[in-house]
Short mmCIF file of C-alpha atoms in Angstrom, two decimals:
data_model
loop_
_atom_site.label_atom_id
_atom_site.label_comp_id
_atom_site.label_asym_id
_atom_site.label_seq_id
_atom_site.Cartn_x
_atom_site.Cartn_y
_atom_site.Cartn_z
CA ASP A 1440 23.87 88.44 64.72
CA VAL A 1441 22.44 85.99 62.26
CA LYS A 1442 24.30 86.02 59.03
CA VAL A 1443 23.11 84.61 55.74
CA THR A 1444 25.63 84.73 52.96
CA GLN A 1445 25.24 84.02 49.28
CA SER A 1446 28.13 82.96 47.08
CA SER A 1447 27.82 85.71 44.49
CA ARG A 1448 26.21 89.14 44.26
CA TYR A 1449 26.21 89.12 40.46
CA LEU A 1450 26.34 86.21 38.05
CA VAL A 1451 26.18 86.05 34.27
CA LYS A 1452 25.54 82.69 32.60
CA ARG A 1453 24.64 81.44 29.16
CA THR A 1454 21.47 79.63 28.15
CA GLY A 1455 21.78 75.92 28.81
CA GLU A 1456 24.47 76.18 31.47
CA LYS A 1457 24.07 74.48 34.82
CA VAL A 1458 24.06 77.10 37.56
CA PHE A 1459 24.67 76.69 41.27
CA LEU A 1460 23.65 79.33 43.79
CA GLU A 1461 24.99 78.73 47.27
CA CYS A 1462 23.63 79.97 50.56
CA VAL A 1463 25.14 79.57 54.02
CA GLN A 1464 23.71 80.55 57.39
CA ASP A 1465 25.62 80.59 60.65
CA MET A 1466 22.90 80.42 63.31
CA ASP A 1467 21.97 76.76 63.29
CA HIS A 1468 18.55 77.51 61.78
CA GLU A 1469 16.34 74.59 60.82
CA ASN A 1470 14.54 76.25 57.92
CA MET A 1471 16.05 77.62 54.76
CA PHE A 1472 14.34 79.17 51.73
CA TRP A 1473 15.01 80.24 48.17
CA TYR A 1474 13.00 83.06 46.59
CA ARG A 1475 13.15 84.90 43.35
CA GLN A 1476 12.28 88.55 43.15
CA ASP A 1477 10.96 90.16 40.00
CA PRO A 1478 9.61 93.68 39.46
CA GLY A 1479 5.88 93.86 40.07
CA LEU A 1480 5.74 90.28 41.38
CA GLY A 1481 7.37 90.62 44.78
CA LEU A 1482 9.09 87.59 46.26
CA ARG A 1483 8.02 84.16 45.18
CA LEU A 1484 9.05 80.99 46.97
CA ILE A 1485 10.94 78.46 44.85
CA TYR A 1486 11.86 75.78 47.38
CA PHE A 1487 12.33 75.47 51.09
CA SER A 1488 13.91 72.99 53.45
CA TYR A 1489 13.00 72.31 57.06
CA ASP A 1490 15.77 69.81 57.75
CA VAL A 1491 18.90 68.35 56.27
CA LYS A 1492 18.13 66.37 53.11
CA MET A 1493 14.50 67.49 53.29
CA LYS A 1494 12.98 69.79 50.71
CA GLU A 1495 9.56 71.05 49.76
CA LYS A 1496 8.40 72.75 46.60
CA GLY A 1497 7.32 76.31 46.86
CA ASP A 1498 5.11 78.20 44.44
CA ILE A 1499 7.40 78.20 41.40
CA PRO A 1500 9.72 75.14 41.51
CA GLU A 1501 9.74 74.42 37.77
CA GLY A 1502 13.22 74.58 36.29
CA TYR A 1503 14.93 74.48 39.69
CA SER A 1504 16.19 71.91 42.13
CA VAL A 1505 17.80 72.21 45.55
CA SER A 1506 20.24 70.42 47.77
CA ARG A 1507 20.72 70.50 51.52
CA GLU A 1508 23.45 68.12 52.57
CA LYS A 1509 24.44 70.12 55.64
CA LYS A 1510 22.29 72.12 57.97
CA GLU A 1511 24.01 75.42 57.28
CA ARG A 1512 24.06 75.19 53.47
CA PHE A 1513 21.22 75.30 50.98
CA SER A 1514 21.98 75.24 47.27
CA LEU A 1515 19.73 76.24 44.40
CA ILE A 1516 20.42 74.54 41.08
CA LEU A 1517 19.32 75.60 37.63
CA GLU A 1518 19.82 72.44 35.61
CA SER A 1519 19.72 74.23 32.25
CA ALA A 1520 19.50 77.97 32.61
CA SER A 1521 17.04 79.86 30.47
CA THR A 1522 16.60 83.58 29.85
CA ASN A 1523 13.35 83.63 31.82
CA GLN A 1524 15.36 82.70 34.90
CA THR A 1525 17.11 86.06 34.82
CA SER A 1526 16.17 87.45 38.22
CA MET A 1527 17.26 88.36 41.73
CA TYR A 1528 17.56 85.28 43.94
CA LEU A 1529 17.24 85.64 47.68
CA CYS A 1530 18.08 83.05 50.29
CA ALA A 1531 16.63 83.15 53.81
CA SER A 1532 16.68 81.12 57.00
CA SER A 1533 14.59 80.91 60.15
CA PRO A 1534 14.69 79.00 63.43
CA GLU A 1535 12.41 76.03 63.97
CA ALA A 1536 8.91 77.31 64.48
CA PHE A 1537 5.63 77.23 62.70
CA GLY A 1538 4.68 80.48 61.14
CA TYR A 1539 6.01 82.58 63.98
CA ASP A 1540 9.62 83.33 63.28
CA GLU A 1541 10.99 86.09 61.14
CA GLN A 1542 13.18 85.09 58.25
CA PHE A 1543 16.73 86.35 57.88
CA PHE A 1544 17.76 87.17 54.36
CA GLY A 1545 21.01 87.15 52.46
CA PRO A 1546 22.07 90.02 50.19
CA GLY A 1547 20.79 88.35 47.04
CA THR A 1548 22.33 87.13 43.79
CA ARG A 1549 21.41 88.96 40.63
CA LEU A 1550 21.54 86.34 37.89
CA THR A 1551 21.54 87.25 34.23
CA VAL A 1552 21.09 84.47 31.68
CA LEU A 1553 22.15 85.45 28.15
CA ALA B 305 -6.33 81.23 49.64
CA GLN B 306 -3.74 83.45 51.26
CA LYS B 307 -2.95 86.68 49.56
CA VAL B 308 -1.25 89.97 50.39
CA THR B 309 -2.03 93.11 48.42
CA GLN B 310 0.08 96.24 48.40
CA ALA B 311 -1.80 98.45 46.01
CA GLN B 312 0.72 101.30 46.08
CA THR B 313 3.50 100.47 43.66
CA GLU B 314 5.53 103.60 44.27
CA ILE B 315 5.26 106.58 46.59
CA SER B 316 7.34 109.74 46.47
CA VAL B 317 7.46 112.22 49.33
CA VAL B 318 9.61 115.09 50.45
CA GLU B 319 11.63 114.73 53.61
CA LYS B 320 9.69 115.30 56.88
CA GLU B 321 6.39 114.33 55.32
CA ASP B 322 4.41 111.51 56.92
CA VAL B 323 3.67 108.55 54.69
CA THR B 324 1.47 105.46 55.06
CA LEU B 325 2.05 102.22 53.23
CA ASP B 326 -1.04 100.09 52.83
CA CYS B 327 -1.29 96.32 53.21
CA VAL B 328 -4.41 94.21 52.84
CA TYR B 329 -4.37 90.47 53.40
CA GLU B 330 -6.59 87.45 52.88
CA THR B 331 -6.48 84.24 54.88
CA ARG B 332 -8.79 81.45 55.98
CA ASP B 333 -6.93 80.82 59.20
CA THR B 334 -7.75 82.36 62.56
CA THR B 335 -4.12 82.17 63.67
CA TYR B 336 -1.64 83.94 61.47
CA TYR B 337 1.26 86.35 61.55
CA LEU B 338 1.88 89.54 59.65
CA PHE B 339 5.28 91.02 58.89
CA TRP B 340 6.86 94.08 57.37
CA TYR B 341 10.30 93.97 55.77
CA LYS B 342 12.43 96.76 54.36
CA GLN B 343 14.66 96.27 51.33
CA PRO B 344 17.16 99.12 50.98
CA PRO B 345 19.15 99.61 47.76
CA SER B 346 21.77 97.15 49.05
CA GLY B 347 19.22 94.39 48.45
CA GLU B 348 19.05 92.57 51.78
CA LEU B 349 15.59 92.38 53.30
CA VAL B 350 15.48 93.62 56.88
CA PHE B 351 12.80 92.53 59.31
CA LEU B 352 10.81 95.40 60.83
CA ILE B 353 7.90 93.94 62.73
CA ARG B 354 5.79 90.84 63.36
CA ARG B 355 2.20 90.83 64.58
CA ASN B 356 0.05 87.84 65.49
CA SER B 357 -3.63 87.69 64.69
CA PHE B 358 -4.68 87.92 68.33
CA ASP B 359 -2.89 91.16 69.05
CA GLU B 360 -4.55 94.17 67.48
CA GLN B 361 -2.70 96.74 69.50
CA ASN B 362 -1.00 99.35 67.43
CA GLU B 363 2.76 99.40 67.63
CA ILE B 364 5.10 102.36 67.63
CA SER B 365 8.84 102.21 67.25
CA GLY B 366 10.45 105.60 66.93
CA ARG B 367 9.19 107.16 63.71
CA TYR B 368 7.55 103.91 62.63
CA SER B 369 4.05 102.83 63.58
CA TRP B 370 1.77 100.02 62.52
CA ASN B 371 -2.00 99.85 62.49
CA PHE B 372 -3.49 96.34 62.50
CA GLN B 373 -7.23 96.11 61.90
CA LYS B 374 -8.77 92.66 61.57
CA SER B 375 -12.13 94.12 60.63
CA THR B 376 -10.65 95.42 57.38
CA SER B 377 -7.87 92.82 57.05
CA SER B 378 -5.29 95.55 56.94
CA PHE B 379 -1.86 96.04 58.44
CA ASN B 380 -0.72 99.51 57.47
CA PHE B 381 2.67 101.04 58.11
CA THR B 382 3.25 104.74 58.78
CA ILE B 383 6.55 106.57 58.75
CA THR B 384 6.41 109.90 60.55
CA ALA B 385 8.73 112.70 59.49
CA SER B 386 10.26 110.66 56.69
CA GLN B 387 13.99 110.81 55.98
CA VAL B 388 16.05 110.09 52.90
CA VAL B 389 17.33 106.92 54.58
CA ASP B 390 13.78 105.58 54.56
CA SER B 391 13.99 105.23 50.78
CA ALA B 392 13.56 101.53 50.10
CA VAL B 393 11.12 98.90 48.94
CA TYR B 394 8.80 97.79 51.72
CA PHE B 395 7.16 94.37 51.76
CA CYS B 396 4.21 93.19 53.77
CA ALA B 397 4.00 89.42 54.33
CA LEU B 398 1.64 86.85 55.82
CA SER B 399 2.39 83.53 57.49
CA GLU B 400 -0.22 81.02 58.54
CA ALA B 401 0.62 79.13 61.71
CA GLY B 402 0.60 75.37 61.65
CA TRP B 403 2.96 72.45 61.34
CA TYR B 404 2.20 72.02 57.68
CA ASN B 405 3.27 75.51 56.75
CA THR B 406 6.69 75.73 58.33
CA ASP B 407 7.16 79.49 58.23
CA LYS B 408 6.10 79.94 54.65
CA LEU B 409 5.70 83.60 53.95
CA ILE B 410 3.34 85.06 51.37
CA PHE B 411 4.70 88.40 50.24
CA GLY B 412 2.98 91.37 48.71
CA THR B 413 4.44 92.92 45.59
CA GLY B 414 6.12 95.68 47.57
CA THR B 415 5.88 99.47 47.69
CA ARG B 416 8.85 101.52 46.59
CA LEU B 417 9.20 104.61 48.76
CA GLN B 418 11.35 107.49 47.56
CA VAL B 419 12.06 110.28 50.00
CA PHE B 420 13.52 113.40 48.43
CA PRO B 421 15.53 115.97 50.36
#
């Protein structure tokens, strides 16, 4: 079974802190994604990566950056956390394909920025 | 532009009732894929089904069925004889095929289904 793991289920940070959210997948998938989920807004794509060291902006990249140094790991970075970044963050991965493959999701990290 | 609309924010039913979750999509492409995901209280989205734009056959899997109609741009999901374990948030999503899109999914805002005993 594909497994996508995220480093924390719950995280509390202070405004201005640098925050790292880690995601690891164990199925050799090419594509990895970061979403944030907010009530009434569904899932919105922050960044995605289709290869090591490659990244593409999603729909809401402002205030975030990403890193993919190894195929299995995709990190989301909040350079200076703000209260409006309080949200549920979901990581996903999918095999190499173009629009066809399902995405496999991790359990999510609920981030609170105080 | 691509868009997925799930107009039902929340639905409550009593166990054993049938329930239909609506999904309407917009896309310019002729080749695309539609998905349904379930998000139980644990938080992890679980894939339920994928449909491509050339296959309008309805699909049935146990108590779940899906009705895809290109004429109305809809991909509705019906749960027959609902159970408490069906309580979750359900997301409909759209992906446009093509090398430039790389599996990007456009999600609807989700429908929260509560099934009461």
